[in-house]
Amino acid sequence: MAFKGRKRSACGCAPERLNHDHHSHDESVDCGCSHEQVSRSRILTTLLGANLLVTAAIAHYLLVWPVHADLIAMAAALLLGVPLVLDAVSGLRKGGAHMDTLVVLAVGASFATEQYLEAGAIAFFMLISSFIEHRAAEGARKSIESLIRLTPRQACMLTADGEVTVDARDLRPGDRVLVRPGDNIPGDGVVRQGSSTIDQSNITGESVPVERGPGEEVFGGTINHTGVLEVEIARAGKDTTLGQTQALILEAAQNRPASVRLIEHYASWYTPTVLMLAGIVFLMSHDANMAISLLLIGCPCAFILSAPTAMVAALSAAARLGVLIKNVADLEVAKDLTAVVFDKTGTLTLGELTVARLLPAEGVDPADLLLVCASAEQGSKHPVARAVQQTARRANLDLLAATGTEEVHGRGVRASVDGAAVLVGREKWLVEQGVEPGRIDLSSSAGMSLLFVARDGRMLGVVGLEDSVRPGARQAIAKLADLGMRHLAMVTGDRRSPAERVARELRNIEVYAEALPAQKVEIVEDLKRRGHIVLVVGDGVNDGPALAAGHISVAMGAAGSDVAIHSASIALMNSNLNRIPFLVQLSRRTVSVVRQNLVGVLVYIAVMLGLLAAGWVTPLIAAIAHGVSSMIVVMSSARLVRAGEELQEGEVAAASTAPPHTAAAAEPPDGNTKTGSASASAGAMGGASSVVAADR
């Protein structure tokens, strides 16, 4: 039963021992404690002791076999009490048994005063209470084990000799596996052939299955529903998103929030105080039953359970929605948030940029502008670079060889393309590098992100890109404002024009544009100096310094990204912004439940002490009340497990009413294109102009 100083699981083993390399689909998951055997023997012993106790009670109250009744009751008390004594002795050796001690003293005092029925009854109800508490902890342990079992035991690997069944743990990056309908995917990877519907709710927390086809990423442990897939493995075993998720849950379960540390601090002197009061009561009243009852009333099981059970339930609810909280202390901090700072690209917007304008300088071919820009960017993984390269591929442009590529963080890219020095990035940075600004009409690029391109010191032109606001972003911002966030900000390295376009769609948000990484950190630090508790939300890749500066940080879309999973204090496995207000609400509700539990326990103790003073409480009644109080605390905390269900239900309902997604829907209808300065050069640009128009 003890929690203080032990961090024990239901079986009494340290939580870190649960972090073994358990094999999926094993008959049992062994953490070295033989849970199944220990539980069965304890249950059998308790049932036998209970039968003896009932027999002794019947014999005693019917006044038959009085001597034998005492002997049977003594046997029952020993059978039921010895396990408690052994637990207490084990705890004392480890230096952490403050609850077991009070229980054992109460049982021992009853036994010493020859109240064998009372001793047996107290031990019986304490064991029942212990089973209930351990069952709650066992549920948390089995949740981790069920997560481990998501990865299949075997995989069908494709080799030169055909299909070979191998151990899933033996897969290596580059191996190709065949995943049939109904199978769990054995590791993170990329689909090479086939298409299917994948249920990845256990990773991302999104209830709606997703379509996956060639070139798209899939995660280990997710379920293949419809088609046959050939997947090239990128990460297997502990390196998969699922493996890292398991590690995060174990890490969070071992951390203790401030409320738990506070309770444990006071619990360190609580037991001596209760023992002293029980001694005083006995010396003044000479009533052993009253002293024993006081020990049972003062036993702080429910008190100690108040915070940990609520925190475990909250972690479970958050993980179900794809919100992985690394440290439960952050869950407490979230209730006090007053400011939220968002990155723009990939966070408030989809991050799926498309080239919408080509604005070449005088005498420059639009196709040459796109070719030079894409060639220089081909070594970058930035969303801007991917958008430019995608447009170049669709325009059937053969990229030039680029050497000496250097990505200057927050400014642009420098490379040698076909022997020429090429710069792609911010206008200010290009000017700093000695490039003449040139005369380019930017009037048609309002609200766009602009890439300035220069070759050998001469400005070639500007590439305009657009991004769309993420669905649900406006509602999430409004919800955060309703929750009392006094400052909502969007920080971006982009120009003010596109940043303000996004802000107008979102409303209620302040814009910090053209901010370098160091300036983003300074913005967060300034909010902290003004007394705000700051949450920073980003994609976890380009926002590392700003994420580290916040009191709490959330990395969005962390599924499949090692950097994102480890760069923030909270990893959001999906990109649903409604999880941010949910996090704040969950924090406030969790702290509220902890406080309710603590107040309820204090009221229980006060009432029971009053009844004890009135002479209405016996040791048996105190033992029963102790078990009931612990059960009430566990059930009160369990309310948090279902938190956020309305979000998942809403997402399922929205998906069921949405029109079916088709390939044709991805292409804009005829005539639904913009025109601009790039269109004026359509003839010179050839194939590239039609692609740019289609992407607008």
XYZ file of C-alpha atoms in Angstrom:
696
model
C 0.000 0.000 0.000
C 2.847 2.374 0.669
C 3.809 4.971 -1.867
C 6.219 7.079 0.115
C 9.794 6.880 -1.021
C 9.204 3.699 -3.004
C 7.616 4.526 -6.341
C 6.274 0.987 -6.472
C 3.956 -0.759 -8.847
C 1.093 -2.989 -7.844
C 3.471 -5.828 -7.071
C 5.854 -3.650 -5.107
C 8.581 -3.574 -7.739
C 10.189 -0.342 -8.825
C 8.590 1.155 -11.964
C 11.898 1.234 -13.768
C 11.863 -2.565 -13.746
C 8.836 -2.461 -15.961
C 10.948 -0.994 -18.725
C 12.149 -4.284 -20.083
C 12.288 -5.330 -23.658
C 9.061 -7.290 -23.395
C 8.245 -9.287 -26.429
C 4.948 -8.596 -28.088
C 2.249 -11.198 -27.734
C 4.118 -13.062 -25.004
C 1.955 -15.229 -22.782
C 2.871 -12.990 -19.900
C 4.931 -9.895 -19.456
C 7.482 -10.550 -16.772
C 8.989 -7.784 -14.705
C 10.646 -10.177 -12.326
C 7.859 -10.237 -9.738
C 5.603 -13.105 -10.859
C 2.465 -10.986 -10.659
C 0.074 -13.762 -11.545
C 1.402 -16.261 -8.979
C 1.681 -13.694 -6.163
C -1.831 -12.379 -6.757
C -3.352 -15.879 -6.866
C -1.650 -17.054 -3.661
C -2.634 -13.865 -1.818
C -6.242 -14.216 -2.949
C -6.390 -17.890 -1.889
C -4.912 -17.041 1.508
C -7.405 -14.236 1.998
C -10.369 -16.426 1.047
C -9.241 -19.178 3.417
C -8.746 -16.669 6.230
C -12.174 -15.151 5.532
C -13.820 -18.573 5.761
C -12.121 -19.244 9.092
C -13.130 -15.786 10.294
C -16.799 -16.340 9.419
C -16.743 -19.768 11.092
C -15.224 -18.304 14.261
C -17.765 -15.460 14.309
C -20.697 -17.870 13.993
C -19.293 -20.106 16.746
C -18.626 -17.111 18.984
C -21.977 -15.374 18.664
C -23.986 -18.631 18.890
C -22.041 -19.470 22.060
C -20.990 -22.884 20.784
C -17.430 -24.159 21.034
C -16.208 -20.938 22.731
C -12.657 -22.267 23.115
C -12.562 -23.584 19.587
C -14.011 -20.280 18.319
C -11.070 -18.399 19.802
C -8.606 -20.833 18.261
C -10.251 -20.557 14.838
C -10.294 -16.759 15.105
C -6.600 -16.792 16.090
C -5.786 -18.925 13.048
C -7.761 -16.547 10.830
C -6.002 -13.515 12.309
C -2.604 -15.100 11.720
C -3.470 -16.172 8.176
C -4.751 -12.716 7.263
C -2.341 -10.651 9.333
C 0.977 -12.295 8.459
C 0.965 -11.001 4.815
C 0.470 -7.467 6.157
C 3.333 -7.933 8.625
C 5.634 -9.231 5.873
C 4.767 -6.242 3.643
C 5.439 -3.849 6.510
C 8.789 -5.456 7.367
C 9.810 -5.337 3.707
C 8.849 -1.679 3.571
C 10.746 -0.836 6.747
C 13.881 -2.398 5.302
C 13.541 -0.072 2.317
C 12.840 2.900 4.571
C 9.406 3.850 3.285
C 6.528 2.124 5.107
C 4.480 4.780 6.853
C 1.016 3.261 6.154
C 1.760 -0.438 6.612
C 3.156 0.350 10.053
C -0.113 1.784 11.362
C -2.159 -1.113 9.966
C 0.151 -3.752 11.421
C 0.199 -2.009 14.803
C -3.610 -1.997 14.842
C -3.767 -5.706 13.982
C -1.022 -6.508 16.477
C -2.683 -4.544 19.260
C -5.978 -6.380 18.711
C -4.156 -9.710 18.677
C -2.183 -8.861 21.822
C -5.388 -8.025 23.705
C -6.834 -11.386 22.617
C -9.393 -9.766 20.319
C -8.760 -12.328 17.627
C -12.001 -11.733 15.739
C -11.279 -8.011 15.587
C -7.667 -8.634 14.548
C -8.754 -10.985 11.761
C -11.543 -8.652 10.593
C -9.207 -5.647 10.493
C -6.613 -7.604 8.505
C -9.293 -8.908 6.113
C -10.684 -5.466 5.267
C -7.178 -4.035 4.939
C -6.289 -6.764 2.465
C -9.465 -6.080 0.468
C -8.602 -2.376 0.427
C -5.065 -3.243 -0.668
C -6.393 -5.419 -3.518
C -8.513 -2.534 -4.770
C -5.640 -0.053 -4.625
C -3.274 -2.511 -6.297
C -5.854 -3.223 -8.961
C -5.876 0.467 -9.878
C -2.072 0.496 -10.107
C -2.169 -2.789 -12.035
C -4.475 -1.135 -14.569
C -1.846 1.525 -15.251
C 0.846 -1.157 -15.592
C -1.262 -3.207 -18.000
C -1.925 -0.088 -20.072
C 1.828 0.142 -20.629
C 2.028 -3.568 -21.385
C -0.838 -3.304 -23.896
C 1.116 -0.524 -25.606
C 4.145 -2.821 -25.765
C 2.062 -5.627 -27.275
C 0.929 -3.419 -30.174
C 4.063 -4.295 -32.113
C 3.607 -7.724 -33.751
C 5.830 -10.590 -32.739
C 6.681 -11.620 -36.279
C 7.014 -9.899 -39.626
C 6.830 -11.125 -43.205
C 10.092 -9.869 -44.735
C 10.611 -9.769 -48.477
C 13.932 -11.207 -49.636
C 15.462 -12.314 -52.923
C 14.185 -15.808 -52.149
C 10.629 -14.635 -51.467
C 8.699 -14.118 -48.227
C 10.451 -15.050 -44.982
C 8.897 -14.925 -41.511
C 11.290 -13.202 -39.101
C 11.245 -11.874 -35.561
C 9.985 -8.272 -35.685
C 12.770 -7.216 -33.326
C 15.368 -8.360 -35.868
C 14.203 -5.951 -38.565
C 16.712 -3.338 -39.679
C 16.369 -0.058 -41.624
C 16.060 -0.814 -45.322
C 14.290 -4.162 -44.880
C 11.025 -4.539 -46.767
C 8.018 -6.245 -45.181
C 4.615 -7.322 -46.456
C 1.669 -6.173 -44.322
C -1.654 -7.854 -45.034
C -5.119 -6.623 -43.976
C -5.632 -7.060 -40.243
C -1.901 -7.104 -39.466
C -0.105 -4.657 -37.196
C 2.712 -2.830 -38.955
C 6.009 -4.128 -37.458
C 7.960 -0.849 -37.547
C 8.063 2.750 -38.719
C 8.591 3.013 -42.444
C 7.483 4.207 -45.865
C 4.942 2.543 -48.118
C 6.610 1.423 -51.357
C 3.709 -0.437 -52.957
C -0.013 -0.726 -52.328
C -2.527 1.460 -50.580
C -4.704 0.882 -47.542
C -6.636 2.396 -44.658
C -4.575 2.558 -41.471
C -5.884 2.873 -37.914
C -3.175 4.858 -36.134
C -5.262 6.012 -33.160
C -2.898 4.288 -30.730
C -0.095 6.589 -31.926
C -1.736 9.895 -32.871
C -4.935 9.734 -30.815
C -7.009 10.416 -33.939
C -10.023 8.108 -34.095
C -10.524 8.370 -37.851
C -8.462 5.929 -39.986
C -6.190 7.491 -42.612
C -5.413 6.539 -46.202
C -1.811 5.634 -46.949
C -0.181 4.953 -50.312
C 3.252 4.863 -51.968
C 5.736 7.329 -50.493
C 3.719 7.953 -47.334
C 4.882 7.218 -43.792
C 3.362 4.573 -41.523
C 4.051 3.806 -37.860
C 4.853 0.567 -36.083
C 1.986 -0.826 -34.015
C -0.734 0.719 -36.174
C -3.325 -1.561 -37.782
C -3.624 -2.174 -41.509
C -7.324 -2.439 -42.374
C -7.976 -2.937 -46.081
C -5.121 -3.381 -48.569
C -1.808 -5.197 -48.859
C 1.204 -2.937 -48.275
C 4.884 -3.292 -49.002
C 6.671 -1.198 -46.391
C 10.342 -0.256 -46.265
C 11.413 -0.185 -42.612
C 13.022 3.014 -41.353
C 12.967 2.346 -37.592
C 12.308 -0.838 -35.637
C 12.058 -1.926 -32.004
C 12.739 0.745 -29.401
C 13.594 3.318 -32.081
C 10.040 3.401 -33.459
C 7.538 6.080 -32.549
C 5.711 3.449 -30.490
C 8.898 2.517 -28.629
C 9.631 6.138 -27.827
C 6.012 6.647 -26.770
C 6.333 3.751 -24.330
C 9.518 5.279 -22.901
C 7.786 8.632 -22.438
C 4.866 7.044 -20.569
C 7.238 5.168 -18.273
C 9.221 8.356 -17.680
C 6.073 10.313 -16.842
C 4.802 7.602 -14.486
C 8.031 7.774 -12.484
C 7.956 11.537 -12.067
C 6.188 13.095 -9.098
C 4.243 16.360 -9.316
C 4.504 19.062 -6.667
C 1.286 17.953 -4.960
C 2.634 14.426 -4.477
C 5.951 15.734 -3.129
C 4.072 17.985 -0.707
C 1.942 15.083 0.551
C 4.999 12.892 0.986
C 6.757 15.681 2.890
C 3.970 15.887 5.442
C 3.548 12.108 5.505
C 7.101 11.787 6.818
C 5.974 13.111 10.212
C 2.339 12.046 9.949
C 2.892 8.463 11.186
C 4.822 9.440 14.337
C 2.118 11.984 15.144
C -0.672 9.407 14.810
C 1.274 6.924 16.942
C 1.812 9.546 19.627
C -1.892 10.464 19.653
C -2.899 6.801 19.863
C -0.544 6.368 22.836
C -1.997 9.400 24.594
C -5.555 8.137 23.994
C -4.689 4.733 25.459
C -2.955 6.225 28.497
C -5.887 8.543 29.224
C -8.752 6.152 28.462
C -7.165 2.744 29.060
C -9.319 1.656 26.099
C -7.307 -0.405 23.648
C -10.151 -0.452 21.122
C -10.216 3.325 20.962
C -6.455 3.469 20.393
C -6.676 0.769 17.712
C -9.536 2.613 15.985
C -7.494 5.816 16.018
C -4.608 4.018 14.300
C -6.957 2.783 11.570
C -8.654 6.162 11.108
C -5.284 7.874 10.915
C -3.854 5.387 8.396
C -3.305 7.744 5.424
C -3.907 5.348 2.517
C -6.622 7.501 0.948
C -4.558 10.615 1.679
C -1.523 9.271 -0.189
C -3.630 7.921 -3.065
C -5.330 11.280 -3.685
C -2.751 12.743 -6.062
C -1.029 9.762 -7.786
C -4.276 8.099 -8.876
C -5.541 11.360 -10.388
C -2.258 11.959 -12.206
C -2.163 8.443 -13.674
C -5.766 8.809 -14.873
C -4.944 12.184 -16.463
C -1.851 10.788 -18.212
C -3.990 7.973 -19.592
C -6.633 10.387 -20.919
C -3.986 12.614 -22.510
C -2.166 9.694 -24.155
C -5.457 8.460 -25.640
C -5.722 11.764 -27.525
C -2.089 11.678 -28.643
C -0.819 14.113 -25.985
C 2.304 12.643 -24.360
C 3.253 14.426 -21.153
C 6.843 13.658 -20.188
C 6.662 15.044 -16.661
C 3.461 15.221 -14.635
C 4.779 18.398 -13.017
C 4.080 20.110 -16.358
C 0.472 18.981 -16.096
C 0.159 21.000 -12.889
C 1.850 24.065 -14.397
C -0.564 24.097 -17.369
C -3.479 25.179 -15.163
C -1.743 28.534 -14.511
C -0.907 29.418 -18.129
C -1.589 33.020 -19.091
C 0.201 33.289 -22.447
C 0.570 31.032 -25.487
C 3.156 31.635 -28.208
C 2.622 29.829 -31.522
C 4.998 29.314 -34.381
C 3.271 30.044 -37.694
C 4.436 27.665 -40.415
C 3.429 24.080 -39.711
C 1.678 25.006 -36.474
C -1.052 27.557 -37.077
C -0.785 26.865 -40.800
C -0.615 23.518 -42.557
C 3.020 24.013 -43.505
C 2.200 22.748 -46.995
C 3.501 25.696 -48.978
C 2.795 26.003 -52.682
C 4.494 28.230 -55.224
C 1.913 30.842 -56.201
C 3.980 33.500 -58.013
C 7.182 33.703 -60.028
C 8.361 37.314 -60.215
C 11.500 37.323 -62.388
C 13.738 40.365 -62.750
C 13.893 42.073 -66.106
C 15.450 39.813 -68.727
C 15.238 36.671 -66.587
C 13.305 33.641 -67.803
C 10.749 32.454 -65.160
C 11.812 28.853 -65.763
C 15.449 29.813 -65.092
C 14.402 31.531 -61.837
C 12.580 28.396 -60.644
C 15.404 26.094 -61.795
C 18.138 28.019 -59.961
C 16.038 28.349 -56.802
C 15.086 24.646 -56.695
C 18.647 23.524 -57.433
C 20.028 25.550 -54.544
C 17.282 24.341 -52.176
C 17.612 20.624 -52.981
C 19.821 20.038 -49.943
C 17.334 21.613 -47.508
C 14.463 19.954 -45.636
C 12.634 23.204 -44.907
C 8.944 23.352 -46.018
C 9.841 26.229 -48.346
C 12.512 24.121 -50.032
C 10.147 21.174 -50.437
C 7.501 23.392 -52.050
C 9.955 24.825 -54.583
C 11.396 21.393 -55.430
C 7.924 19.904 -55.864
C 6.963 22.659 -58.293
C 10.185 22.145 -60.252
C 9.511 18.412 -60.529
C 5.971 18.995 -61.759
C 7.391 21.405 -64.336
C 9.729 18.617 -65.541
C 12.820 20.692 -64.804
C 16.117 18.810 -64.465
C 17.810 20.256 -61.384
C 21.412 21.389 -61.649
C 24.163 19.996 -59.451
C 24.633 21.995 -56.253
C 27.756 21.872 -54.100
C 28.823 23.541 -50.871
C 25.251 23.955 -49.738
C 24.984 25.899 -46.477
C 21.714 26.598 -44.699
C 21.947 29.839 -42.699
C 19.400 29.440 -39.911
C 16.584 31.953 -40.155
C 18.007 33.650 -43.246
C 18.342 31.371 -46.279
C 20.523 29.005 -48.286
C 23.902 29.506 -49.936
C 25.136 27.081 -52.615
C 27.246 26.755 -55.722
C 24.933 25.830 -58.611
C 26.539 24.898 -61.921
C 29.632 26.848 -60.850
C 27.704 30.005 -59.906
C 27.267 31.381 -56.372
C 23.550 31.297 -55.566
C 21.761 32.837 -52.598
C 18.108 32.068 -51.752
C 16.375 33.633 -48.772
C 15.368 36.921 -47.185
C 15.875 40.132 -49.136
C 17.637 41.723 -46.174
C 20.114 38.853 -45.985
C 20.831 38.985 -49.712
C 21.456 42.721 -49.483
C 23.833 42.103 -46.558
C 25.715 39.691 -48.844
C 26.217 42.442 -51.420
C 23.297 41.724 -53.780
C 21.605 44.734 -55.375
C 17.850 44.736 -54.534
C 16.783 45.229 -58.158
C 13.462 46.582 -59.386
C 10.806 43.906 -59.028
C 7.103 44.686 -58.757
C 5.836 42.934 -55.616
C 2.318 44.377 -55.698
C 0.777 41.048 -56.752
C 2.468 39.131 -53.907
C 0.592 40.644 -50.964
C 0.128 38.097 -48.196
C 2.686 35.680 -49.654
C 5.968 34.410 -48.265
C 8.764 35.572 -50.565
C 12.024 33.894 -51.508
C 14.563 36.226 -53.107
C 16.977 34.511 -55.518
C 20.381 35.864 -56.595
C 23.127 34.413 -58.808
C 26.679 35.769 -58.808
C 25.530 38.894 -56.980
C 22.652 39.653 -59.378
C 19.013 39.468 -58.296
C 17.196 36.936 -60.488
C 13.750 37.455 -59.031
C 11.305 36.434 -56.332
C 9.385 33.215 -55.690
C 6.058 33.771 -53.886
C 4.598 30.992 -51.747
C 1.292 30.582 -49.935
C 0.215 28.535 -46.939
C -3.262 27.746 -45.591
C -4.466 28.220 -42.035
C -4.817 24.876 -40.252
C -8.419 23.699 -39.854
C -9.618 24.290 -36.311
C -6.925 26.882 -35.553
C -9.402 29.733 -35.198
C -11.614 27.711 -32.842
C -8.597 26.704 -30.735
C -7.464 30.325 -30.411
C -10.976 31.391 -29.386
C -11.162 28.567 -26.822
C -7.827 29.562 -25.296
C -9.064 33.142 -24.979
C -12.189 31.843 -23.229
C -9.964 29.886 -20.838
C -8.336 33.117 -19.695
C -5.176 33.306 -21.808
C -4.339 37.000 -21.548
C -1.759 36.992 -24.339
C -1.916 34.954 -27.550
C 0.941 35.517 -29.970
C 2.154 34.223 -33.316
C 5.906 34.408 -33.882
C 7.363 33.849 -37.340
C 10.442 34.561 -39.352
C 8.166 35.309 -42.307
C 7.339 38.779 -43.626
C 4.660 40.824 -41.880
C 2.293 40.715 -44.856
C 1.685 36.924 -44.890
C 1.803 36.818 -41.086
C -0.929 39.432 -40.803
C -3.013 37.568 -43.396
C -2.974 34.512 -41.124
C -3.663 36.653 -38.041
C -6.725 38.198 -39.675
C -8.176 34.718 -40.175
C -7.420 33.675 -36.605
C -8.345 36.877 -34.756
C -7.393 37.660 -31.138
C -3.714 37.035 -31.778
C -0.706 39.343 -31.756
C 1.834 39.098 -34.588
C 5.622 39.121 -34.286
C 6.958 38.943 -37.854
C 10.459 38.683 -39.358
C 11.779 37.278 -36.063
C 15.090 35.443 -36.062
C 15.504 32.430 -33.694
C 17.222 34.570 -31.048
C 14.441 37.165 -31.294
C 11.809 34.434 -30.780
C 13.525 33.494 -27.541
C 13.620 37.132 -26.475
C 9.865 37.462 -27.091
C 9.209 34.486 -24.813
C 11.593 35.801 -22.159
C 9.915 39.218 -22.281
C 6.522 37.624 -21.614
C 8.019 35.774 -18.657
C 9.498 38.996 -17.268
C 6.020 40.537 -17.473
C 4.720 37.827 -15.167
C 3.192 35.443 -17.696
C 3.288 31.660 -17.456
C 4.152 30.868 -21.079
C 3.330 27.890 -23.286
C 5.289 27.703 -26.563
C 3.839 25.628 -29.412
C 5.900 24.709 -32.469
C 6.830 21.859 -34.782
C 9.856 20.908 -32.696
C 12.320 21.192 -35.574
C 13.007 24.875 -36.202
C 11.752 26.169 -32.850
C 14.160 24.473 -30.437
C 15.454 27.596 -28.634
C 11.963 29.108 -28.256
C 10.509 25.799 -27.050
C 13.238 25.550 -24.431
C 12.542 29.100 -23.248
C 8.872 28.527 -22.330
C 7.599 27.280 -18.983
C 5.961 24.473 -20.977
C 6.478 23.583 -24.623
C 4.435 21.491 -27.044
C 5.897 19.957 -30.199
C 3.098 19.355 -32.706
C 2.959 16.485 -35.167
C 5.637 14.582 -33.243
C 4.662 11.149 -34.600
C 7.601 9.840 -36.593
C 9.908 12.709 -35.637
C 12.658 11.915 -33.124
C 13.577 15.596 -32.891
C 10.014 16.708 -32.186
C 9.382 13.970 -29.600
C 12.442 14.949 -27.562
C 12.595 18.711 -28.135
C 9.582 19.732 -26.034
C 8.193 18.940 -22.596
C 4.952 17.690 -24.198
C 4.786 15.815 -27.508
C 1.572 16.132 -29.524
C 1.487 13.108 -31.819
C -1.059 14.707 -34.148
C -1.556 18.247 -35.435
C -4.989 18.971 -33.958
C -4.780 22.354 -32.263
C -7.857 21.569 -30.160
C -5.495 19.470 -27.989
C -3.931 22.679 -26.652
C -7.064 23.995 -24.866
C -7.798 20.381 -23.873
C -4.407 20.275 -22.131
C -5.254 23.400 -20.125
C -8.685 22.040 -19.211
C -7.253 18.643 -18.250
C -4.682 20.315 -16.006
C -7.301 22.365 -14.205
C -9.639 19.407 -13.846
C -6.850 17.154 -12.558
C -5.767 19.621 -9.900
C -9.424 20.096 -8.962
C -9.886 16.328 -8.534
C -6.734 16.108 -6.389
C -8.031 18.901 -4.163
C -11.459 17.268 -3.941
C -9.804 14.005 -2.938
C -7.720 15.681 -0.243
C -10.637 17.674 1.173
C -12.793 14.547 1.145
C -10.145 12.576 3.062
C -9.738 15.358 5.637
C -13.514 15.502 6.125
C -13.595 11.705 6.495
C -10.875 11.800 9.157
C -12.598 14.636 11.053
C -15.986 12.868 11.016
C -14.500 9.542 12.084
C -12.583 11.183 14.926
C -15.807 12.817 16.099
C -17.632 9.486 16.024
C -14.709 7.864 17.823
C -14.870 10.462 20.594
C -18.611 9.739 20.894
C -17.849 6.042 21.324
C -19.573 4.972 18.091
C -16.526 3.570 16.300
C -15.054 0.123 16.856
C -11.879 -1.235 15.221
C -14.026 -3.240 12.800
C -16.014 -0.156 11.737
C -12.766 1.826 11.369
C -11.292 -0.909 9.156
C -14.379 -0.966 6.915
C -14.455 2.843 6.705
C -10.759 2.868 5.789
C -11.346 0.553 2.835
C -14.382 2.518 1.678
C -12.474 5.826 1.805
C -9.670 4.393 -0.357
C -12.189 3.049 -2.892
C -13.922 6.433 -3.082
C -10.610 8.186 -3.806
C -9.743 5.725 -6.582
C -13.204 6.065 -8.155
C -13.042 9.853 -7.868
C -9.728 9.922 -9.741
C -11.024 7.476 -12.349
C -13.381 10.191 -13.602
C -10.411 11.713 -15.415
C -9.864 8.647 -17.597
C -12.744 9.659 -19.865
C -11.619 13.271 -20.244
C -11.526 14.384 -23.873
C -13.915 11.732 -25.195
C -16.095 14.478 -26.650
C -13.181 15.566 -28.882
C -12.796 12.089 -30.351
C -16.557 11.700 -30.784
C -16.680 15.060 -32.575
C -13.848 14.065 -34.907
C -15.542 10.773 -35.777
C -18.843 12.568 -36.423
C -17.131 15.185 -38.608
C -15.371 12.480 -40.608
C -18.614 10.572 -41.165
C -20.360 13.659 -42.578
C -17.440 14.874 -44.709
C -17.559 14.159 -48.456
C -15.340 11.267 -49.587
C -11.816 12.207 -50.498
C -10.867 11.493 -54.059
C -7.790 12.066 -56.087
C -9.670 14.452 -58.320
C -10.536 16.627 -55.372
C -6.854 17.330 -54.844
C -6.677 19.180 -58.156
C -8.308 22.596 -58.440
C -11.191 22.862 -60.883
C -10.587 24.318 -64.300
C -10.478 28.053 -64.291
C -9.917 28.271 -60.535
C -6.443 29.772 -60.882
C -4.906 33.094 -60.184
C -3.086 35.244 -62.653
C -0.162 37.467 -61.964
C 3.192 38.563 -63.213
C 4.226 34.937 -63.677
C 1.335 34.456 -66.096
C 2.646 37.263 -68.260
C 5.723 35.154 -68.903
C 3.868 31.890 -69.467
C 5.158 31.539 -72.992
C 8.765 31.909 -71.971
C 8.386 29.655 -68.965
C 6.819 26.761 -70.868
C 5.729 23.859 -68.698
C 6.625 25.600 -65.464
C 3.970 28.286 -65.813
C 1.095 25.818 -66.012
C 2.301 24.046 -62.879
C 2.569 27.257 -60.924
C -0.927 28.247 -61.967
C -2.343 24.893 -60.908
C -0.679 25.161 -57.506
C -2.132 28.560 -56.702
